PDB file of C-alpha atoms in Angstrom:
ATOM      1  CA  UNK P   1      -1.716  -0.136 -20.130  1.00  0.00           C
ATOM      2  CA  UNK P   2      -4.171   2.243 -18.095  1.00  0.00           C
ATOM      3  CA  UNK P   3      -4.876   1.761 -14.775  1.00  0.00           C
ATOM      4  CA  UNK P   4      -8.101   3.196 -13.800  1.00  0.00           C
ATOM      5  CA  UNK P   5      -8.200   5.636 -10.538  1.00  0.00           C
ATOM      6  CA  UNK P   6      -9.740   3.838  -7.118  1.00  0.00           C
ATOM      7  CA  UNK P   7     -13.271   4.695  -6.757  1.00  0.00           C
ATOM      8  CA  UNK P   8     -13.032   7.489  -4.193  1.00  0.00           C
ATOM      9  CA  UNK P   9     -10.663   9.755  -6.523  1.00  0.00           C
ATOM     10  CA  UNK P  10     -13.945  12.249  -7.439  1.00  0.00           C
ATOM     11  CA  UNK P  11     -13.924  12.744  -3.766  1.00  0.00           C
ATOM     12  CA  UNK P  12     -10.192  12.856  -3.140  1.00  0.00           C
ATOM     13  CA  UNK P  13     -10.003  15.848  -6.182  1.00  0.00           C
ATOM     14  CA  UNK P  14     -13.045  17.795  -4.165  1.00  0.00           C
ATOM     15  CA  UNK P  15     -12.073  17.518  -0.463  1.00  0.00           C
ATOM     16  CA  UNK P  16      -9.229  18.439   1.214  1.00  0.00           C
ATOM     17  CA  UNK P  17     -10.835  16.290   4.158  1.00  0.00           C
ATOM     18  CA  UNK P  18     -10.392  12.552   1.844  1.00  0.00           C
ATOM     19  CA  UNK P  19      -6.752  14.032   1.028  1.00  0.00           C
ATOM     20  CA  UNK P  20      -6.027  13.917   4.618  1.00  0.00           C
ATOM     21  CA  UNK P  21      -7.249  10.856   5.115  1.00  0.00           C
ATOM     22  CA  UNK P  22      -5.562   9.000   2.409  1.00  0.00           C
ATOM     23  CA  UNK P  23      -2.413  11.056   2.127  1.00  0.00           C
ATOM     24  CA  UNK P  24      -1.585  11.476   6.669  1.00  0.00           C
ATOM     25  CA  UNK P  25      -3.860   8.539   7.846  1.00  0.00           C
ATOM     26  CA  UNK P  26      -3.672   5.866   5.492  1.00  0.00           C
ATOM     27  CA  UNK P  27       0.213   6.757   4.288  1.00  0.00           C
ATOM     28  CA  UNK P  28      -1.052   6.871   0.217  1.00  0.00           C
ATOM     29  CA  UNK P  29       1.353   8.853  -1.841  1.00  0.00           C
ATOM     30  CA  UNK P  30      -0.112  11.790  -4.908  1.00  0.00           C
ATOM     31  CA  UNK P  31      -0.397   8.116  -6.625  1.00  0.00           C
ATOM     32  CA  UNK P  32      -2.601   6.381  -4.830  1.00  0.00           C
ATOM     33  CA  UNK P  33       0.254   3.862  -3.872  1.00  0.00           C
ATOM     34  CA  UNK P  34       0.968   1.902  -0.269  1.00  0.00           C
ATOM     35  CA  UNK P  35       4.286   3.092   0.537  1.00  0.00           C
ATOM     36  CA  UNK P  36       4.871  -0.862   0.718  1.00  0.00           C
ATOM     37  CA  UNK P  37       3.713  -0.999  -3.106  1.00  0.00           C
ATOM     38  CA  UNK P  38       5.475   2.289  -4.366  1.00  0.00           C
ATOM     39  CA  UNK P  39       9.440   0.105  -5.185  1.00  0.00           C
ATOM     40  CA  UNK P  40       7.611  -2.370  -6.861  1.00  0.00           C
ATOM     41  CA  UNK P  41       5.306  -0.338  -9.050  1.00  0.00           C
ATOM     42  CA  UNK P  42       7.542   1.968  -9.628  1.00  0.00           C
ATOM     43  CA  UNK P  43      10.448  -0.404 -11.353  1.00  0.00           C
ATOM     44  CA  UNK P  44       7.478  -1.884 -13.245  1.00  0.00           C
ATOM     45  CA  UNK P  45       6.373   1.030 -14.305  1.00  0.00           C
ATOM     46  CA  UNK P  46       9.734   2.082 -15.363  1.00  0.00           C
ATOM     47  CA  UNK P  47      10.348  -0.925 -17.779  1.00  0.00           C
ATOM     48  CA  UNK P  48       7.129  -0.539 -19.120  1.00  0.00           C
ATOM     49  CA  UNK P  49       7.836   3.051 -20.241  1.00  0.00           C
ATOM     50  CA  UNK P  50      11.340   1.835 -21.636  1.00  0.00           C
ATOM     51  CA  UNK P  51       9.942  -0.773 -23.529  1.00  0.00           C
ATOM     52  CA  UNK P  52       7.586   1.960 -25.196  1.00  0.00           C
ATOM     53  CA  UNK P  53      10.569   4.389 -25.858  1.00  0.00           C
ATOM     54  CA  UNK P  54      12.182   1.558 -27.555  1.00  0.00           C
ATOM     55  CA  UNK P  55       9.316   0.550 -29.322  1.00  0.00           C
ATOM     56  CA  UNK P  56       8.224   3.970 -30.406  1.00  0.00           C
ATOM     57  CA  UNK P  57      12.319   4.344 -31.351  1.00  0.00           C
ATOM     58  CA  UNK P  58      11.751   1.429 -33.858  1.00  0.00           C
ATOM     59  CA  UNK P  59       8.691   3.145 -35.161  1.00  0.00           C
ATOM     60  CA  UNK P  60      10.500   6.651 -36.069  1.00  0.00           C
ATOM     61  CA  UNK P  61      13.082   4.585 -37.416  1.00  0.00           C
ATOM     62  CA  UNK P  62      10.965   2.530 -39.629  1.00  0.00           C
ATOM     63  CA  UNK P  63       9.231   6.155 -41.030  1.00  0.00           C
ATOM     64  CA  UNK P  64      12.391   8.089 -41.548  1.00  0.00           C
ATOM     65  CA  UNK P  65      11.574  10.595 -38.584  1.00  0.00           C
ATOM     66  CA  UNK P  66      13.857  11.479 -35.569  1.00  0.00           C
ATOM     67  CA  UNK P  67      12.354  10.824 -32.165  1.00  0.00           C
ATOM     68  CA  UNK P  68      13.385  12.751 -28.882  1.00  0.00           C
ATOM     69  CA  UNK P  69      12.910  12.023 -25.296  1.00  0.00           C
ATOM     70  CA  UNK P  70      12.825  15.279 -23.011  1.00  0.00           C
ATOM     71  CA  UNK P  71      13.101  14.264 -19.242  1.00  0.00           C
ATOM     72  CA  UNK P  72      10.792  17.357 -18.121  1.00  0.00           C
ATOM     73  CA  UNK P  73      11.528  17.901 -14.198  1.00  0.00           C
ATOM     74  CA  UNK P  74       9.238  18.616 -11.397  1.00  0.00           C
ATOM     75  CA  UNK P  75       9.986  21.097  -9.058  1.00  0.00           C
ATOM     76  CA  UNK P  76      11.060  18.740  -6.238  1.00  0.00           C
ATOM     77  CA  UNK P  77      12.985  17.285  -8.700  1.00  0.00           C
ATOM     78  CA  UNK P  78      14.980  20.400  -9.298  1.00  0.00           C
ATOM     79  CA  UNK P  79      15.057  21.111  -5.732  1.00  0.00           C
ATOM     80  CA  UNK P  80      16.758  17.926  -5.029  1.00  0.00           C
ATOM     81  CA  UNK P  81      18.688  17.691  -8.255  1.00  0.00           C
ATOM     82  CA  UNK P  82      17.211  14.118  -8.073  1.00  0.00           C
ATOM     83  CA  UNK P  83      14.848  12.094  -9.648  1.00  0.00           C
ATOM     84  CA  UNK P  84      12.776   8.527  -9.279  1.00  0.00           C
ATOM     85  CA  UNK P  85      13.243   8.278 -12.973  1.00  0.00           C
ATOM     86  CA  UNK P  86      17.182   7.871 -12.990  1.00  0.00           C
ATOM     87  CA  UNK P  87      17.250   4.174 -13.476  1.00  0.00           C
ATOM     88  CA  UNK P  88      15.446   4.674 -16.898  1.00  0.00           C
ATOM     89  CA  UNK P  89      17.542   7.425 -18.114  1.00  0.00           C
ATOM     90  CA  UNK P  90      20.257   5.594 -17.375  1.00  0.00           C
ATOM     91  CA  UNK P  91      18.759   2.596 -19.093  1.00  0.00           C
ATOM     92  CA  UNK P  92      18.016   5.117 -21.990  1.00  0.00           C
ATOM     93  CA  UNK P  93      21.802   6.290 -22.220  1.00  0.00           C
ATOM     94  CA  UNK P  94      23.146   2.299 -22.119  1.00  0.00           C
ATOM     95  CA  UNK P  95      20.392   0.314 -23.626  1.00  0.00           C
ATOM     96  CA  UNK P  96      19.229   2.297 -26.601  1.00  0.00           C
ATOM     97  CA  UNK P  97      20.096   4.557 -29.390  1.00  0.00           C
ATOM     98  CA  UNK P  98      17.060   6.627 -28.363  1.00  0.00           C
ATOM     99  CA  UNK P  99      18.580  10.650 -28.063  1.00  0.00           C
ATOM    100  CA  UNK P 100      17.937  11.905 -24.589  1.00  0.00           C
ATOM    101  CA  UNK P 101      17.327  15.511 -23.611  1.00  0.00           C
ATOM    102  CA  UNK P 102      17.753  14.978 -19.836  1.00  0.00           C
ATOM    103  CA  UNK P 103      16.659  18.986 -18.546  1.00  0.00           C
ATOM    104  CA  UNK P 104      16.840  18.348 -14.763  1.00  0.00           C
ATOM    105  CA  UNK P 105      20.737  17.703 -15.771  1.00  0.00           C
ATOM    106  CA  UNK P 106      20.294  20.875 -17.994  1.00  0.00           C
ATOM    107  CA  UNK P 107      18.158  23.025 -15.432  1.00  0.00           C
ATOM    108  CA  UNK P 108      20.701  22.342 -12.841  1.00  0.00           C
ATOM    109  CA  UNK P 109      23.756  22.517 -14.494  1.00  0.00           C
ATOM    110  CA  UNK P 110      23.665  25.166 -17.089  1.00  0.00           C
ATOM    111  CA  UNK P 111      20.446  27.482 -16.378  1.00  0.00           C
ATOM    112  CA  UNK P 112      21.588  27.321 -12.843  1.00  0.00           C
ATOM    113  CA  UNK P 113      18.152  26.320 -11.086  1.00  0.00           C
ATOM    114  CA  UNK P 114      17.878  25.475  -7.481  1.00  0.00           C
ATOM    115  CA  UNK P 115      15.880  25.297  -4.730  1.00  0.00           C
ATOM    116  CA  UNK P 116      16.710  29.006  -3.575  1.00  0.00           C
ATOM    117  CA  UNK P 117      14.785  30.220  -7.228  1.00  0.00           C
ATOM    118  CA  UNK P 118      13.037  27.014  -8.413  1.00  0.00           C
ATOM    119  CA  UNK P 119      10.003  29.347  -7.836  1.00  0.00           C
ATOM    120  CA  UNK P 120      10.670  32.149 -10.274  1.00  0.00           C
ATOM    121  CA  UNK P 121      10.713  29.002 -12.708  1.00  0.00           C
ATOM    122  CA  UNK P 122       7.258  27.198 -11.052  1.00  0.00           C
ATOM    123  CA  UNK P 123       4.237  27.996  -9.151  1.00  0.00           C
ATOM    124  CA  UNK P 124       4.776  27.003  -5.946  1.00  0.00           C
ATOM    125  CA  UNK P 125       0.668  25.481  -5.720  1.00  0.00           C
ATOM    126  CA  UNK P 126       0.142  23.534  -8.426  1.00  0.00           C
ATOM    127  CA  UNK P 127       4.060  22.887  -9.432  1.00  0.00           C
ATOM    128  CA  UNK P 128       3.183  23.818 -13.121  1.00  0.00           C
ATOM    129  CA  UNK P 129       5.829  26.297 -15.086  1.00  0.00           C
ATOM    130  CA  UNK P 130       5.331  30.385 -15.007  1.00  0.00           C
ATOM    131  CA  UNK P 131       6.403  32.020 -17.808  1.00  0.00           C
ATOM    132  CA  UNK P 132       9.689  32.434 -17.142  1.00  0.00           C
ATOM    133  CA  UNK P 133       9.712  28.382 -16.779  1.00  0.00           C
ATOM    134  CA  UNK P 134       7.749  27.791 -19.924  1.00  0.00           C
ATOM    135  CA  UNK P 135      10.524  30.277 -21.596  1.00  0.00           C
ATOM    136  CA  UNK P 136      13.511  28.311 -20.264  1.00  0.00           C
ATOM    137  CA  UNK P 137      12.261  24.918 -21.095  1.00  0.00           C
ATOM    138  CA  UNK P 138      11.590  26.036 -24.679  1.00  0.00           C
ATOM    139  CA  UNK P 139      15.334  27.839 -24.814  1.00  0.00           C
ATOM    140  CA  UNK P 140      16.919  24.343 -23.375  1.00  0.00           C
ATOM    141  CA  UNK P 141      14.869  22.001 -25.725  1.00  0.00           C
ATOM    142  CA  UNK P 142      15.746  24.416 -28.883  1.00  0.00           C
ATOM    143  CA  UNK P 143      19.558  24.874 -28.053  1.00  0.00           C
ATOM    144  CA  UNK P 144      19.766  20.918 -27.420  1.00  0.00           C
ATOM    145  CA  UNK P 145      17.872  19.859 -30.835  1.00  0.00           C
ATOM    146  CA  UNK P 146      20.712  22.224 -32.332  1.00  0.00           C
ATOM    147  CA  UNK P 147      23.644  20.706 -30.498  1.00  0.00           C
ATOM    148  CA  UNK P 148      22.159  17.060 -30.736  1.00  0.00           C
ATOM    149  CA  UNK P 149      21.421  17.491 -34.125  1.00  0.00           C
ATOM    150  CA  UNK P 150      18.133  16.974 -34.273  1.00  0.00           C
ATOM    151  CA  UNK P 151      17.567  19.405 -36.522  1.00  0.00           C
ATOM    152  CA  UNK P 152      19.716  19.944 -39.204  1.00  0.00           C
TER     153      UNK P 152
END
């Protein structure tokens, strides 16, 4: 299901003045939530996309391919070595058969990223991966689909 963006989100992606206003005067969050809406919505939004996993799970099963989630952090979410999507990964690992590539887990632990070098990894503007980010996610996913046997 698609929710459609409010009416004033042309404006909001043209003027740092409507950011203000939405994001320090009226409390919204990047999503256009109430702070008082944002538990709510986001448990909702978190069955939803474990129902899908599941459901595209069943449909890889039912045409002989392998399916993979890869949990692809933000940059805060590396920082803080946390994440708002724990619950469903953990939901993933207990409730499913559905392999799991979890890379904040995997940035963290084993490429050693932090908040002291998250940087060298992603632009610090627009949160999006340099190269060197682009380069480690593609090294994590490969050695994983190797040791998961994904790929045989």
């Amino acid at each position: 299901v698609y929710n459609s963006g409010p009416w004033y989100e042309p404006i909001y992606g043209m003027s740092y003045i409507c950011r203000f206003f939405m994001l320090d005067v009226l409390q919204y969050d990047w999503l256009f939530l109430k702070p008082s809406d944002r538990k709510a919505k986001t448990h909702t939004a978190l069955q939803k996309l474990f129902d899908c996993i599941v459901a595209f799970q069943e449909y890889a099963e039912a045409n002989s391919f392998k399916l993979l989630v890869v949990f692809h952090p933000m940059a805060e979410e590396v920082i803080s070595n946390d994440t708002e999507m724990k619950p469903l990964l953990q939901k993933i690992r207990e409730e499913s058969s559905v392999p799991l590539l979890d890379l904040l887990r995997h940035f963290n632990e084993v490429k050693k990223m932090s908040g002291e070098n998250v940087y060298d990894y992603y632009w610090p503007i627009d949160r999006h991966h340099k190269g060197l980010g682009h380069r480690t996610y593609a090294e994590s996913v490969q050695e994983n689909i190797i040791a998961l046997r994904i790929i045989q």
